[in-house]
Coordinates of C-alpha atoms and ligand atoms in Angstrom, one line a residue:
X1 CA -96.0 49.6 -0.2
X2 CA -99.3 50.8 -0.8
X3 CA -102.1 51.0 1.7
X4 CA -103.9 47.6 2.9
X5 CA -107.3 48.2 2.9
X6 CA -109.9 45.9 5.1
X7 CA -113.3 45.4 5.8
X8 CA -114.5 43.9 8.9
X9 CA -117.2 41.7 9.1
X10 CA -118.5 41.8 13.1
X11 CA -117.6 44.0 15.4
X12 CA -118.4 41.7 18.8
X13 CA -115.7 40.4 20.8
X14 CA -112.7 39.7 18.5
X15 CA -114.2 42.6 16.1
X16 CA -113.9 45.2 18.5
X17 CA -110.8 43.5 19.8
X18 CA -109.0 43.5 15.7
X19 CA -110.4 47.1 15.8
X20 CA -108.4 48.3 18.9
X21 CA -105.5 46.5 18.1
X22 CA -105.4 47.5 15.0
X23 CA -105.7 51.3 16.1
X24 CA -103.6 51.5 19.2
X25 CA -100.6 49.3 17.4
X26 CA -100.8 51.3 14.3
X27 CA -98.1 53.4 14.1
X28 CA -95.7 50.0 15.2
X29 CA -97.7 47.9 12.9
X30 CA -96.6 50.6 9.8
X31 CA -92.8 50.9 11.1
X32 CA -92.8 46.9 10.3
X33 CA -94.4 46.5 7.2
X34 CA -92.9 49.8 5.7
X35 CA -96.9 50.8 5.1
X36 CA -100.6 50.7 6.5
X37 CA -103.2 48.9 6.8
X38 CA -106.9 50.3 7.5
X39 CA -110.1 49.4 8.1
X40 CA -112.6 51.5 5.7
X41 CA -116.1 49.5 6.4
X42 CA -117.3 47.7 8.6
X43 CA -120.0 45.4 8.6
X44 CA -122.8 44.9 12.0
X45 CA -126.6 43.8 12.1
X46 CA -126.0 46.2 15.4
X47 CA -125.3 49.4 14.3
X48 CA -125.0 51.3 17.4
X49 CA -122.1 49.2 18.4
X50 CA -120.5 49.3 15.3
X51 CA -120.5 52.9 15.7
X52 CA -119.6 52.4 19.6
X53 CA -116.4 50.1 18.4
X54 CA -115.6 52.5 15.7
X55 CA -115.9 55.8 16.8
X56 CA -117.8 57.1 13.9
X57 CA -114.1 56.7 12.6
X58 CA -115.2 54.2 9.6
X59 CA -118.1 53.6 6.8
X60 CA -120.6 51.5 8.9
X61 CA -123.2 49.0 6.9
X62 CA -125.9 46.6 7.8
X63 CA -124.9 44.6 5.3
X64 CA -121.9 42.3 5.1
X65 CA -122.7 41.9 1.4
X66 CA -121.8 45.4 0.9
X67 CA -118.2 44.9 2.4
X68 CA -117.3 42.0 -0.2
X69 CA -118.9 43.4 -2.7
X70 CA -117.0 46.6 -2.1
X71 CA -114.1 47.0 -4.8
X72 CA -111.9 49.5 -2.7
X73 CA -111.3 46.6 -0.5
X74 CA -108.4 44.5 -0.6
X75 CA -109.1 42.1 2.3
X76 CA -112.2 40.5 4.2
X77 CA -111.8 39.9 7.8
X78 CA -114.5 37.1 8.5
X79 CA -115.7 37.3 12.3
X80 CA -119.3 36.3 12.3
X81 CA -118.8 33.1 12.7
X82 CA -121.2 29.9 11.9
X83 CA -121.6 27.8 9.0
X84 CA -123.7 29.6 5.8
X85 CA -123.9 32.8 5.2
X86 CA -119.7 33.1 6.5
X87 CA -119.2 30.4 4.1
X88 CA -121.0 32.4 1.1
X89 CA -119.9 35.7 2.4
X90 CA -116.6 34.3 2.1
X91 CA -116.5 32.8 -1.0
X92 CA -118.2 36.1 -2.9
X93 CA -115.3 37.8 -1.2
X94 CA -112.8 35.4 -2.8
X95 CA -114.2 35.1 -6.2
X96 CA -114.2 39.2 -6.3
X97 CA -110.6 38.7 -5.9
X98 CA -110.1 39.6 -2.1
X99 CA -107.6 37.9 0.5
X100 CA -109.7 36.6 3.8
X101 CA -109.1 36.7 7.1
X102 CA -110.9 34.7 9.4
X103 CA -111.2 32.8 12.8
X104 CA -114.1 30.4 12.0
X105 CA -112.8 27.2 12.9
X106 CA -116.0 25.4 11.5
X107 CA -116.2 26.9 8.5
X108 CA -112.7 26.0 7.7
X109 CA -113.0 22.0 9.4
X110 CA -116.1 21.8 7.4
X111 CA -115.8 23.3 4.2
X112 CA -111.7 24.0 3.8
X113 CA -111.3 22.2 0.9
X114 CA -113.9 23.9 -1.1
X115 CA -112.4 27.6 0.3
X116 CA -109.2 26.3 -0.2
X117 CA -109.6 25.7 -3.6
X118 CA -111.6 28.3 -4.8
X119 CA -108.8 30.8 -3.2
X120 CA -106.0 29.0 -5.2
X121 CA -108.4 29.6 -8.4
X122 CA -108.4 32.8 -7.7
X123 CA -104.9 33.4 -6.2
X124 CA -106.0 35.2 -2.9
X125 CA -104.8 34.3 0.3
X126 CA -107.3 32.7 3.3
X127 CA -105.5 33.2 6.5
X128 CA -106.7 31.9 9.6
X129 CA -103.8 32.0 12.5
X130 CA -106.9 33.0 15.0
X131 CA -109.0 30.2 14.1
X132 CA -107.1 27.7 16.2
X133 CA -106.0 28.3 19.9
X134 CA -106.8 32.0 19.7
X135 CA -103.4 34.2 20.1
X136 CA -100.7 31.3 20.2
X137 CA -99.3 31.6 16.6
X138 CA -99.7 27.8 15.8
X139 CA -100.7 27.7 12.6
X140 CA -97.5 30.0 11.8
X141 CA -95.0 27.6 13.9
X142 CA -96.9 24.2 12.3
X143 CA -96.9 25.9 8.4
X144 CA -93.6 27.5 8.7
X145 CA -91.0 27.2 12.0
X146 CA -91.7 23.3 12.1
X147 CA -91.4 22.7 8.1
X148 CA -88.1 20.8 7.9
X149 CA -89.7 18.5 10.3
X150 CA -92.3 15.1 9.3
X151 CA -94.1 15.7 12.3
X152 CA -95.2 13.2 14.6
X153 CA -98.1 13.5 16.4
X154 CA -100.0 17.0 18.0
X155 CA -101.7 17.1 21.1
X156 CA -103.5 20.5 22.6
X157 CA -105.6 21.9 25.0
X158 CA -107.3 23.8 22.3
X159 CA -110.8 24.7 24.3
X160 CA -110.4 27.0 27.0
X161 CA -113.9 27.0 28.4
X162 CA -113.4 23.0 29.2
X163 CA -110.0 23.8 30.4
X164 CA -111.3 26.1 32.7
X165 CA -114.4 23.6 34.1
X166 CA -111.8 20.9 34.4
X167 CA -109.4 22.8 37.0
X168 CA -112.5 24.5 38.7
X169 CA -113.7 20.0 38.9
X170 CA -110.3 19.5 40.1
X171 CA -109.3 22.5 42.3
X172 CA -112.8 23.0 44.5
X173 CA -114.1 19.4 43.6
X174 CA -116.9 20.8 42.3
X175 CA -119.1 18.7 39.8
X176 CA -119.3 19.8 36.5
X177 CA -122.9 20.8 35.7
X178 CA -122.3 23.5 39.2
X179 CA -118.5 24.7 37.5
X180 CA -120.6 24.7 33.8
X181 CA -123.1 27.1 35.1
X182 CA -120.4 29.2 37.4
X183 CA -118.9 29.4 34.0
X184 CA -121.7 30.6 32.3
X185 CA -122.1 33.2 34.6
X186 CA -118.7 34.3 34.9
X187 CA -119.1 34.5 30.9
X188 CA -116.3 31.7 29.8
X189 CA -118.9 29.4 28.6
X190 CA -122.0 30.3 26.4
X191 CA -125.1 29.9 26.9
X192 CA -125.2 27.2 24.4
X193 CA -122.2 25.0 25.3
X194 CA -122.3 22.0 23.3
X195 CA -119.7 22.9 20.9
X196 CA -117.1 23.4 24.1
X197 CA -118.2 20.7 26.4
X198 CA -119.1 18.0 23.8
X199 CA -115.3 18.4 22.2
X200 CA -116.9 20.1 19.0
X201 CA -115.0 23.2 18.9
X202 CA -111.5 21.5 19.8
X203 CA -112.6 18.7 16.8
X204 CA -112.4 22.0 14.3
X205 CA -109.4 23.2 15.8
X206 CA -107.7 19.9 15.8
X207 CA -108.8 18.9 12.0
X208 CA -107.0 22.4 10.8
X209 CA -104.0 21.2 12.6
X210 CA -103.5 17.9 11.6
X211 CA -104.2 18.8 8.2
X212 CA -101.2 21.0 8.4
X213 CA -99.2 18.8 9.9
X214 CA -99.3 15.8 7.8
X215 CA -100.5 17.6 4.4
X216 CA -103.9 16.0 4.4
X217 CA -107.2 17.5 3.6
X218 CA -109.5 18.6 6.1
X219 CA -111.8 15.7 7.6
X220 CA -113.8 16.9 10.2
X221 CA -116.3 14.2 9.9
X222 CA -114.1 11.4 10.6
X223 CA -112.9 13.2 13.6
X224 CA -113.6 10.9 17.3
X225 CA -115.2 13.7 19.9
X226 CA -115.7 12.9 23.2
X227 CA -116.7 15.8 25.9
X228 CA -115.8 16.5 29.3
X229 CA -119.9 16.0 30.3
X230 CA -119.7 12.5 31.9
X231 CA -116.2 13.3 33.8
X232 CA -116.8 12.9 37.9
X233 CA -115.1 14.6 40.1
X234 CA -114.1 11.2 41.5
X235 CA -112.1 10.3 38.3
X236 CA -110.2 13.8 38.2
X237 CA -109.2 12.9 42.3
X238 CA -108.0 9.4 41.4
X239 CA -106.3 10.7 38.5
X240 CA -104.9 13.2 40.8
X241 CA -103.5 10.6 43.7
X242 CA -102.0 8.4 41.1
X243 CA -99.9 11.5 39.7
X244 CA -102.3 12.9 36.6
X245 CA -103.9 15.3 35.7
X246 CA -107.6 15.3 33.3
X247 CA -106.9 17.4 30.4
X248 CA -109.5 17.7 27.3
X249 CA -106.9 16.7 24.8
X250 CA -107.1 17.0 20.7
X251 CA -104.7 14.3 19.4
X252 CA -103.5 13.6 16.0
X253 CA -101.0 11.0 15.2
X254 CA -99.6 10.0 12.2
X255 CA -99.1 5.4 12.1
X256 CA -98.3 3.1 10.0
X257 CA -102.0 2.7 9.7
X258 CA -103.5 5.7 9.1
X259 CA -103.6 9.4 11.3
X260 CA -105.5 9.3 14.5
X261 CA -108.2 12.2 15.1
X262 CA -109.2 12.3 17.9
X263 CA -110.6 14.7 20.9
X264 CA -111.5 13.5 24.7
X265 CA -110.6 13.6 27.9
X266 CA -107.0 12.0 28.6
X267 CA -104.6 11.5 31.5
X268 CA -101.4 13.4 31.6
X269 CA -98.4 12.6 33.6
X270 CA -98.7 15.6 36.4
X271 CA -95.3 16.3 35.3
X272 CA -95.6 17.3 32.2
X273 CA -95.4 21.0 31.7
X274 CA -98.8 20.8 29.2
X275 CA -100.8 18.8 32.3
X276 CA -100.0 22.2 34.5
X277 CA -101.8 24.3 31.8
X278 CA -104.6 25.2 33.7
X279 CA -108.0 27.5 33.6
X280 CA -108.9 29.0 30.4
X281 CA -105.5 28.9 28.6
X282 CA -105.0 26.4 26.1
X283 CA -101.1 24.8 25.0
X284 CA -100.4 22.8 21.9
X285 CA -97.4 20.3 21.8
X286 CA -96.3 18.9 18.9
X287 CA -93.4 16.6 17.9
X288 CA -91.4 16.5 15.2
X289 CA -88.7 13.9 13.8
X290 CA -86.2 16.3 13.7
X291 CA -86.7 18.9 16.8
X292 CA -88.2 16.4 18.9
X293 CA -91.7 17.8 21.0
X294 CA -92.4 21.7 21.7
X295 CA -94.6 23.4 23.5
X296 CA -96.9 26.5 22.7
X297 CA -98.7 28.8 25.0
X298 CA -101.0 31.2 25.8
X299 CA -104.4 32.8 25.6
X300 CA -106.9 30.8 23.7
X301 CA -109.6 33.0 23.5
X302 CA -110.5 36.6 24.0
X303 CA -110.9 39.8 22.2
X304 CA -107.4 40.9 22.5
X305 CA -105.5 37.5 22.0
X306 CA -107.7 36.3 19.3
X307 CA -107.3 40.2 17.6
X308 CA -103.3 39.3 18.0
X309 CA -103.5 36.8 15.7
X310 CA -106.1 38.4 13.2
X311 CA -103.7 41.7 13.2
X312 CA -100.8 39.2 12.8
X313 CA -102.6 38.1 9.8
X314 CA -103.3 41.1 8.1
X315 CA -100.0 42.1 8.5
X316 CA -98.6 39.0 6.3
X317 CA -100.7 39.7 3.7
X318 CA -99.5 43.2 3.7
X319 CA -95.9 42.1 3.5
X320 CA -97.3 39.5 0.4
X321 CA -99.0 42.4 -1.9
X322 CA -98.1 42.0 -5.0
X323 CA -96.2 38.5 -4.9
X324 CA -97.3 35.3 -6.5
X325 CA -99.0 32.4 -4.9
X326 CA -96.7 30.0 -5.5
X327 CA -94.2 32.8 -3.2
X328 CA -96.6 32.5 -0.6
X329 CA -96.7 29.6 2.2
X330 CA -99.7 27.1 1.2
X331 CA -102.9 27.5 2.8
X332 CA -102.5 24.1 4.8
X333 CA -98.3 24.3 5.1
X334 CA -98.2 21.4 1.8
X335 CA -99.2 22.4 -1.7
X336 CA -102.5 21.6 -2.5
X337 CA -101.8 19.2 -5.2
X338 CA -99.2 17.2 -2.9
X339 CA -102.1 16.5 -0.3
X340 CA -102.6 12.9 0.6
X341 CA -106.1 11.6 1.9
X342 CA -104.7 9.5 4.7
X343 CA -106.8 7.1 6.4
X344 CA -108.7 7.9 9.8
X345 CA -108.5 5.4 12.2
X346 CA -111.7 4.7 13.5
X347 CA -111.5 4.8 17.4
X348 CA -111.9 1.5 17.6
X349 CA -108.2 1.1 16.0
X350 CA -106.5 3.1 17.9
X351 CA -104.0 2.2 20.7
X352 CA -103.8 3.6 23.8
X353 CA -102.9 3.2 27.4
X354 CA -106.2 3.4 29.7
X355 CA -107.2 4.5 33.1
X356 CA -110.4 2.0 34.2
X357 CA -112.6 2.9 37.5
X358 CA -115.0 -0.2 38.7
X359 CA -116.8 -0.7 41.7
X360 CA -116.7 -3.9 43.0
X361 CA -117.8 -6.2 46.0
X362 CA -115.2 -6.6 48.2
X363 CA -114.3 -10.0 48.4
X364 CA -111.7 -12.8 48.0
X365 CA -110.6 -13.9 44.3
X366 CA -112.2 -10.5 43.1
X367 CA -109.3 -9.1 41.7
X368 CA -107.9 -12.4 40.5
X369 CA -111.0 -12.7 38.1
X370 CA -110.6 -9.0 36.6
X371 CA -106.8 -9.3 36.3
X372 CA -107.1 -12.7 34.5
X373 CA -109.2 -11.0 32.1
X374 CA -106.9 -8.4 31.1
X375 CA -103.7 -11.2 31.1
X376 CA -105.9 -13.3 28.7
X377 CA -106.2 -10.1 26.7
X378 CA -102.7 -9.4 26.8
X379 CA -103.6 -6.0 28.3
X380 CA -100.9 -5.0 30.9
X381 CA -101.6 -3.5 34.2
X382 CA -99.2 -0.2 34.9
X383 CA -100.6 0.9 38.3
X384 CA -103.9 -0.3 40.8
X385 CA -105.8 1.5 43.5
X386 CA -108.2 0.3 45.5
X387 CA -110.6 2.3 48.1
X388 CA -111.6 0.6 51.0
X389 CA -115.6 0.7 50.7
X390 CA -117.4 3.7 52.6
X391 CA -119.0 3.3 56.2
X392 CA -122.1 1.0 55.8
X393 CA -121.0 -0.2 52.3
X394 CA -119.8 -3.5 50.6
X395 CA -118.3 -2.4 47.4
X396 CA -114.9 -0.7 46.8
X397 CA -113.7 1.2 43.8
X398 CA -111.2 -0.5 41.8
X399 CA -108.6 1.5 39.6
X400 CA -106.4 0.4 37.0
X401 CA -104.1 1.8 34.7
X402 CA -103.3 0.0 32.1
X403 CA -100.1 -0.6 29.5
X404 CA -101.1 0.6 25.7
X405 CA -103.3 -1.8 24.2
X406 CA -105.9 -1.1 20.8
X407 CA -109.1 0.6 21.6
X408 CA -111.7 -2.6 20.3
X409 CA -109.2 -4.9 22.9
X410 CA -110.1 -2.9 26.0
X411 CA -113.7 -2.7 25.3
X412 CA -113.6 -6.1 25.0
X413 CA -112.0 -6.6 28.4
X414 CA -113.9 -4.3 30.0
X415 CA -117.2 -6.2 28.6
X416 CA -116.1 -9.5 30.4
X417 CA -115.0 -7.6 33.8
X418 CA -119.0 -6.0 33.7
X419 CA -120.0 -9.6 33.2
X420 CA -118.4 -10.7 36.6
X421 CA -121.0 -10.7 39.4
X422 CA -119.0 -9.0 41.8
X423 CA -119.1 -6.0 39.5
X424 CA -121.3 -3.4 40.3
X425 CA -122.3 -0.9 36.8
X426 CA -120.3 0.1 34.1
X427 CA -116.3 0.3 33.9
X428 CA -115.3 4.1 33.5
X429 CA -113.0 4.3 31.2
X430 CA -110.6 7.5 30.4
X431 CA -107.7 7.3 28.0
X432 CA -104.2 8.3 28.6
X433 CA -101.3 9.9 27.1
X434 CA -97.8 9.9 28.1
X435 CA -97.1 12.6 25.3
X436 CA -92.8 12.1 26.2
X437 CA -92.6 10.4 22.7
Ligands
LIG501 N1 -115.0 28.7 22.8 C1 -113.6 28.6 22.6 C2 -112.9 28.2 23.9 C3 -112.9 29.8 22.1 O1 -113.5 28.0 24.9 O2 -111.7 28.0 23.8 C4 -113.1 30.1 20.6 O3 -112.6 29.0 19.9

């Protein structure tokens, strides 16, 4: 087998993290793939670390440009991250004939189907195992272990930063701008953090995967995202007393109506192993028709753990040299041409049981009215809690969970409890998941 030869694009954290794997592992690495694979340039706008990462080991350049433009090598690895110039810097690389390796999530939930296709015109592989829940070979075990299966549904924790604010909420009750900032300094959250705590980045995670699992193009832009931002500490308690935990789930289901897409917080069963996944690691269950659900775990993010699964990459395409594409597994686990363009269910149409927090005056017939509501909306009540009011105060909290009922029927209900007089505010409203199914 001859010699693999890479550039790298980025040497920050999962750069220098490919980089060191890549180096200490190498002689293991070889003794499985019967070869090498090396890394002859690399590409930084920060040279000194390039040369820091490197060790003056490797051809260093400024200029990614160079490094796809460079015919000695065979394969991009992709880790700058962002929307423009990754997306041209990978499709130069691709139309001069070279395989890609990448972890950009957004490029791929974004623009996949244009990469997609312009690497099957060219017949170059785009591998992205790291782009979704960082070292936890998913996209292997979704494109290749789980293929005799239709699958089902998936459901993740595929954002470790909001993983981690959401057991901090839980474990010290702490609110969630104080854990965010604690967060920030501790470096697990950026100092931007929309794309973690607004559900962005577990949107692009969770596009890739249901694309995979139900042979679908990407659609990012019909994906429902929902962030962990408004979650109280209150909610995560109740949650807590009536046996649940708050997890920032990404959920795709396949119905008889179209494929759900969806990403916000949802109640787990505390019993469930996923609803014990806690801090900054990140789990992925999916079901299949024929092995039922299964579990993966592990490190989300990180230089190493994200590096495992860039390495891991790498070394598939140094086991595919020299085959033909249609040897190789298809970018998104179905051939391109056998893609369907499924529906999206808006959220308004999809079903799901709900956990509902109202404050209300506490008084006789109270509880009648809001219950009546939900029988007249043949929404089913699975479990209530009510607080007794605090010192000096009239109104209690009310919580309800409910049965499963469609998304536009509970806002509906919950429309007519605000109306009641005894109600005090808005209805919080959480979704939940029993994920046994
Ligand atoms: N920011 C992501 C997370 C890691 O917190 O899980 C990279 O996708």
């Amino acid at each position: 087998m001859k010699e693999l030869k890479v550039g790298l694009l980025g040497v920050g954290t999962v750069g220098g993290g490919t980089y060191a794997v890549l180096t200490r592992n190498q002689t293991e690495i070889a003794r499985r793939i019967a070869g090498n694979i090396r890394i002859v340039q690399v590409a930084d706008r920060n040279l000194a670390l390039a040369e820091q990462v490197t060790g003056g080991q490797v051809a260093l350049t400024e200029d990614a440009f160079a490094v796809v433009n460079n015919p000695e090598i065979d394969v991009v690895v992709e880790l700058i991250g962002g929307y423009t110039v990754a997306k041209e810097l990978v499709l130069t690389a691709i139309a001069n004939g070279k395989h890609v390796v990448t972890a950009n999530k957004a490029l791929l939930a974004v623009h996949g189907n244009e990469i997609f296709k312009a690497a099957a015109d060219k017949g170059v592989i785009v591998a992205f195992e790291a782009a979704v829940a960082g070292g936890i070979p998913i996209i292997k075990a979704l494109r290749e272990g789980l293929s005799a299966n239709k699958i089902e549904w998936v459901a993740g924790i595929i954002n470790g930063t909001t993983n981690f604010i959401l057991t901090e909420m839980r474990d010290k009750g702490l609110a969630f701008v104080d854990v965010l900032k604690e967060a920030q300094r501790l470096g697990y959250a950026e100092a931007d953090p929309t794309f973690d705590v607004e559900g962005i980045d577990a949107a692009h995670k969770l596009t890739l995967m249901a694309s995979i699992a139900f042979g679908m193009p990407v659609q990012f832009e019909q994906a429902y995202t929902e962030g962990i931002t408004k979650l109280t500490t209150k909610d995560i308690q109740y949650a807590e007393e009536l046996g649940y935990r708050v997890k920032l789930l990404g959920i795709s289901k396949k119905t008889s109506e179209g494929v759900e897409l969806r990403v916000h917080p949802t109640l787990i069963p505390e019993k469930r192993l996923v609803a014990n996944v806690d801090g900054a690691m990140n789990a992925v269950v999916v079901k299949g028709d024929a092995v039922g659900p299964t579990l993966y775990y592990g490190a989300g993010a990180g230089a190493e753990p994200t590096a495992s699964a860039v390495v891991a990459d790498l070394v598939d395409i140094a086991r595919l040299q020299g085959t033909k594409p249609e040897q190789r597994v298809a970018y998104l686990g179905y051939q391109l041409d056998q893609q369907q363009t499924l529906p999206i269910l808006p959220i308004a149409e999809v079903h799901s049981a709900y956990y509902l927090r109202l404050r209300a005056t506490d008084k006789p017939g109270v509880m009648a009215a809001i219950t009546k509501i939900l029988a007249d909306m043949q929404i089913s009540i699975d479990a209530m809690l009510q607080k007794e009011p605090a010192e000096g105060e009239s109104e209690a909290d009310i919580v309800i969970l409910t049965h499963t009922t469609q998304e536009k029927t509970m806002d509906a209900a919950i429309k007519h409890i605000e109306l009641l007089p005894a109600i005090a505010g808005q209805v919080t409203k959480i979704r939940m998941e029993t994920l046994s199914r």
